[in-house]
Short mmCIF file of C-alpha atoms in Angstrom, two decimals:
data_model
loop_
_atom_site.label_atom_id
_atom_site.label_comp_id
_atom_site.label_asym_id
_atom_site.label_seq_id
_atom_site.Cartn_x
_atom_site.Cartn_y
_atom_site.Cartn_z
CA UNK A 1 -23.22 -5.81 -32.63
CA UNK A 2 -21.02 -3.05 -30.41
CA UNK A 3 -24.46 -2.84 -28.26
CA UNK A 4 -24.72 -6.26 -27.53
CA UNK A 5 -21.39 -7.33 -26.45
CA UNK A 6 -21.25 -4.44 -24.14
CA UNK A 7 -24.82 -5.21 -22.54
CA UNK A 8 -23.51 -9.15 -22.25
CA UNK A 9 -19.82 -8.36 -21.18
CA UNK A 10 -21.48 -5.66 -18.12
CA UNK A 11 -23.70 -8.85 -17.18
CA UNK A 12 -20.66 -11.06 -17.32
CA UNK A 13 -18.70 -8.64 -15.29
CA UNK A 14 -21.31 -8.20 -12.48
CA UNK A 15 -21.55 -12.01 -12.20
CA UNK A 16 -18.03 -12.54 -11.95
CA UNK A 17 -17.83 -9.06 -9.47
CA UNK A 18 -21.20 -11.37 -7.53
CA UNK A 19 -18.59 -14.07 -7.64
CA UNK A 20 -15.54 -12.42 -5.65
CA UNK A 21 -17.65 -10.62 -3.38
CA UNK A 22 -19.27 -14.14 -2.32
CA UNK A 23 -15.99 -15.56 -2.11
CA UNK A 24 -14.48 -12.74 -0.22
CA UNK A 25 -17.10 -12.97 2.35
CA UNK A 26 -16.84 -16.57 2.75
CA UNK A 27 -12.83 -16.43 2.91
CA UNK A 28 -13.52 -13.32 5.76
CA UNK A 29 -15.96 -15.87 7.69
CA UNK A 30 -13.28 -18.32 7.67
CA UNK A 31 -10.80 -15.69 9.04
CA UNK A 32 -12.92 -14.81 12.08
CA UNK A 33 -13.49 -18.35 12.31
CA UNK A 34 -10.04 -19.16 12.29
CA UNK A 35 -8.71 -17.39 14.84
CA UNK A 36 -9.76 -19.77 17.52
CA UNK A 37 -10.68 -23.12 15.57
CA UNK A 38 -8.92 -25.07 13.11
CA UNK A 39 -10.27 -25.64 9.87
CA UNK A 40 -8.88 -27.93 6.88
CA UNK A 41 -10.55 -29.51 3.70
CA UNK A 42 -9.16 -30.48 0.46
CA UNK A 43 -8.14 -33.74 -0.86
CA UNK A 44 -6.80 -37.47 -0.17
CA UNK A 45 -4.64 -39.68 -2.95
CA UNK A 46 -3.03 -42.83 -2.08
CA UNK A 47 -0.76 -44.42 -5.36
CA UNK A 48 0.12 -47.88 -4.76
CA UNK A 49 3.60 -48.90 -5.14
CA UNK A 50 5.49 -52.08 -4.86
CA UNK A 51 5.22 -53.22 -0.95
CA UNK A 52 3.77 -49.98 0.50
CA UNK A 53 1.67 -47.03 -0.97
CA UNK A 54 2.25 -42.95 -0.89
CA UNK A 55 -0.64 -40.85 0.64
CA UNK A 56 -0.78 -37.59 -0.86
CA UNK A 57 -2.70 -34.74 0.27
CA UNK A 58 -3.62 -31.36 -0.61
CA UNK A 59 -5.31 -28.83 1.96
CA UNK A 60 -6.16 -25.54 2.54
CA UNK A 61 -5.76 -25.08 6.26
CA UNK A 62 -6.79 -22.59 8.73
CA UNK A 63 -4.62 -23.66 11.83
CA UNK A 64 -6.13 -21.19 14.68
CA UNK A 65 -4.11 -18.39 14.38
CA UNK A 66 -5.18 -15.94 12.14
CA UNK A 67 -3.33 -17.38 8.95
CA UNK A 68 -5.08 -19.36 6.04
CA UNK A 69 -2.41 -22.30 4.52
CA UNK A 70 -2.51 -23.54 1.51
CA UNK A 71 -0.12 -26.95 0.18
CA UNK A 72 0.02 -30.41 0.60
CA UNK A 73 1.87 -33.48 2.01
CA UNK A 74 2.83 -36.96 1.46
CA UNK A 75 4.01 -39.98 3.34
CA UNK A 76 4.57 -43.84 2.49
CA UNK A 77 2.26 -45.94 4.53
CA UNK A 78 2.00 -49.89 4.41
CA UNK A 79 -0.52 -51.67 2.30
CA UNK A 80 -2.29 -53.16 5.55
CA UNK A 81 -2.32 -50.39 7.77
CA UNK A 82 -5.68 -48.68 6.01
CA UNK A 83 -7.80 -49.39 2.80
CA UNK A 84 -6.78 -47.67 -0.70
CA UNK A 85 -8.46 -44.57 -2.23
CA UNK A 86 -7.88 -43.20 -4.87
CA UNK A 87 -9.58 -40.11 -4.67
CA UNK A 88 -10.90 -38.75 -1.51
CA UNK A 89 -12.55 -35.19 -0.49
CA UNK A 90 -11.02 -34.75 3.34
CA UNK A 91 -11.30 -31.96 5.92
CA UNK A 92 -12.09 -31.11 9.67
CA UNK A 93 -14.44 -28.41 11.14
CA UNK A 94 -13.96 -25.87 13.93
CA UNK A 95 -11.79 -28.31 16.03
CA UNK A 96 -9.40 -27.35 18.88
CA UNK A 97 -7.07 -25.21 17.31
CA UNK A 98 -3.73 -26.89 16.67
CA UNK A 99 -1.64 -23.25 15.60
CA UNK A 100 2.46 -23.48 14.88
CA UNK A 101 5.28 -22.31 16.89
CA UNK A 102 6.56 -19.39 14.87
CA UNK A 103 10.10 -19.51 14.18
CA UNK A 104 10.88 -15.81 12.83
CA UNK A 105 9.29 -12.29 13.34
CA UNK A 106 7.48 -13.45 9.41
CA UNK A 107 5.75 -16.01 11.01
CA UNK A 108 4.09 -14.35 14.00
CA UNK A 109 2.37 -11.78 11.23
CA UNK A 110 1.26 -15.33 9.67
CA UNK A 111 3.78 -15.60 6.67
CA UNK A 112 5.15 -19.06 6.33
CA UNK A 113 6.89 -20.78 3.30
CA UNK A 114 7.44 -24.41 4.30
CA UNK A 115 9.74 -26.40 1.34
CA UNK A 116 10.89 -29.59 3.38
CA UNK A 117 9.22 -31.81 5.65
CA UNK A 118 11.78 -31.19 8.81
CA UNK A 119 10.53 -27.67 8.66
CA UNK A 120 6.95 -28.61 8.66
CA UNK A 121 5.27 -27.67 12.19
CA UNK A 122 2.59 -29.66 12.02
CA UNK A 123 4.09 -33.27 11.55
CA UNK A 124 7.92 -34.01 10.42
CA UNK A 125 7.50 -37.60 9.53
CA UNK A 126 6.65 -36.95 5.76
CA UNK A 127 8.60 -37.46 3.28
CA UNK A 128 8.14 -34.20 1.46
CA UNK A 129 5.80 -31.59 2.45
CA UNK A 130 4.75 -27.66 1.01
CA UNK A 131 3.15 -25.16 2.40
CA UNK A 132 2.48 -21.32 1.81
CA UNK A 133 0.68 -19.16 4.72
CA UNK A 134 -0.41 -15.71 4.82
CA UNK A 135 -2.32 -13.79 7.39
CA UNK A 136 -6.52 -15.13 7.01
CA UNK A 137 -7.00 -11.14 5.73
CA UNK A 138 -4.58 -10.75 2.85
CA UNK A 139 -6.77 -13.28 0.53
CA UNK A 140 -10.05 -11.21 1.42
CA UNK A 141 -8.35 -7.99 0.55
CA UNK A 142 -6.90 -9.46 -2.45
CA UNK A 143 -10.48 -10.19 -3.68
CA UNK A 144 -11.92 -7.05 -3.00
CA UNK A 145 -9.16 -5.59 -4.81
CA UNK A 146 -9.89 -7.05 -7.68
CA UNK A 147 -12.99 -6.31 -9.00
CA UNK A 148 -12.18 -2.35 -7.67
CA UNK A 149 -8.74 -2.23 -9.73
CA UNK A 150 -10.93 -3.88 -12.82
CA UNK A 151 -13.94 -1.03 -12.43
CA UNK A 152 -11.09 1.64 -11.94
CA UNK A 153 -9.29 0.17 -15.50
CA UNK A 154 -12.45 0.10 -17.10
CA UNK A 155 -13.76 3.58 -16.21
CA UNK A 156 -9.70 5.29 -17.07
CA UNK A 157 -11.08 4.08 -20.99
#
């Protein structure tokens, strides 16, 4: 029994270690990528209300300048000014880039915490708005760490 959960958890492990280092390489793509072109995908949802309805959306947004963001926005639009949708995959490919005016010495390294839509630099006419950014090479290191720190744990046994 011992011999076959180890055999099965090692296969398990190098899948999931296949896993991060496919993800790592795509995320590392998307940084080189990013540093000239903007990037976004994620997801539309419009909720009807009385005499308008709220788009909601959820992205995560390379901008052209090095940082990946991840969040979301919303804003109230009137039932005749586009169709409904419930659920909608959304995003735009290697555009112009459209990168922010950093504000502080955080933001020129790429860090960014946005918690109100006034402070939002890519449109202030939301009602509410959330983003978190951090330099395009902090997620790829992250995921290389990963697997690393989990062979390191596993070997110290």
């Amino acid at each position: 029994m011992m011999i076959k959960s180890k055999i099965f958890g090692g296969l398990r492990s190098k899948k999931i270690s296949f896993c991060y280092a496919l993800l790592a390489i795509a995320l590392l793509l998307m940084h080189f990528m990013g540093q000239h072109q903007y990037t976004s995908f994620g997801v539309d949802h419009d909720i009807r209300q009385k005499n308008h309805f709220l788009h909601l959306f959820v992205r995560l947004r390379y901008p052209g300048d090095g940082s990946v963001w991840v969040g979301g926005s919303g804003r109230f639009r009137s039932l005749s000014s586009s169709i409904i949708e419930s659920f909608d995959l959304a995003g735009a490919f290697f555009k112009k880039p459209r990168p922010p005016q950093p504000k502080t010495i955080a933001n020129h390294y790429g860090f960014w915490l946005i918690t109100n839509a006034q402070d939002n630099p890519f449109t202030s006419t939301n009602p509410w708005s959330f983003w978190l950014a951090v330099p395009g090479w902090l997620p790829v290191l992250v995921l290389i760490m990963m697997p690393v720190y989990s062979i390191r744990s596993k070997n110290r046994e």
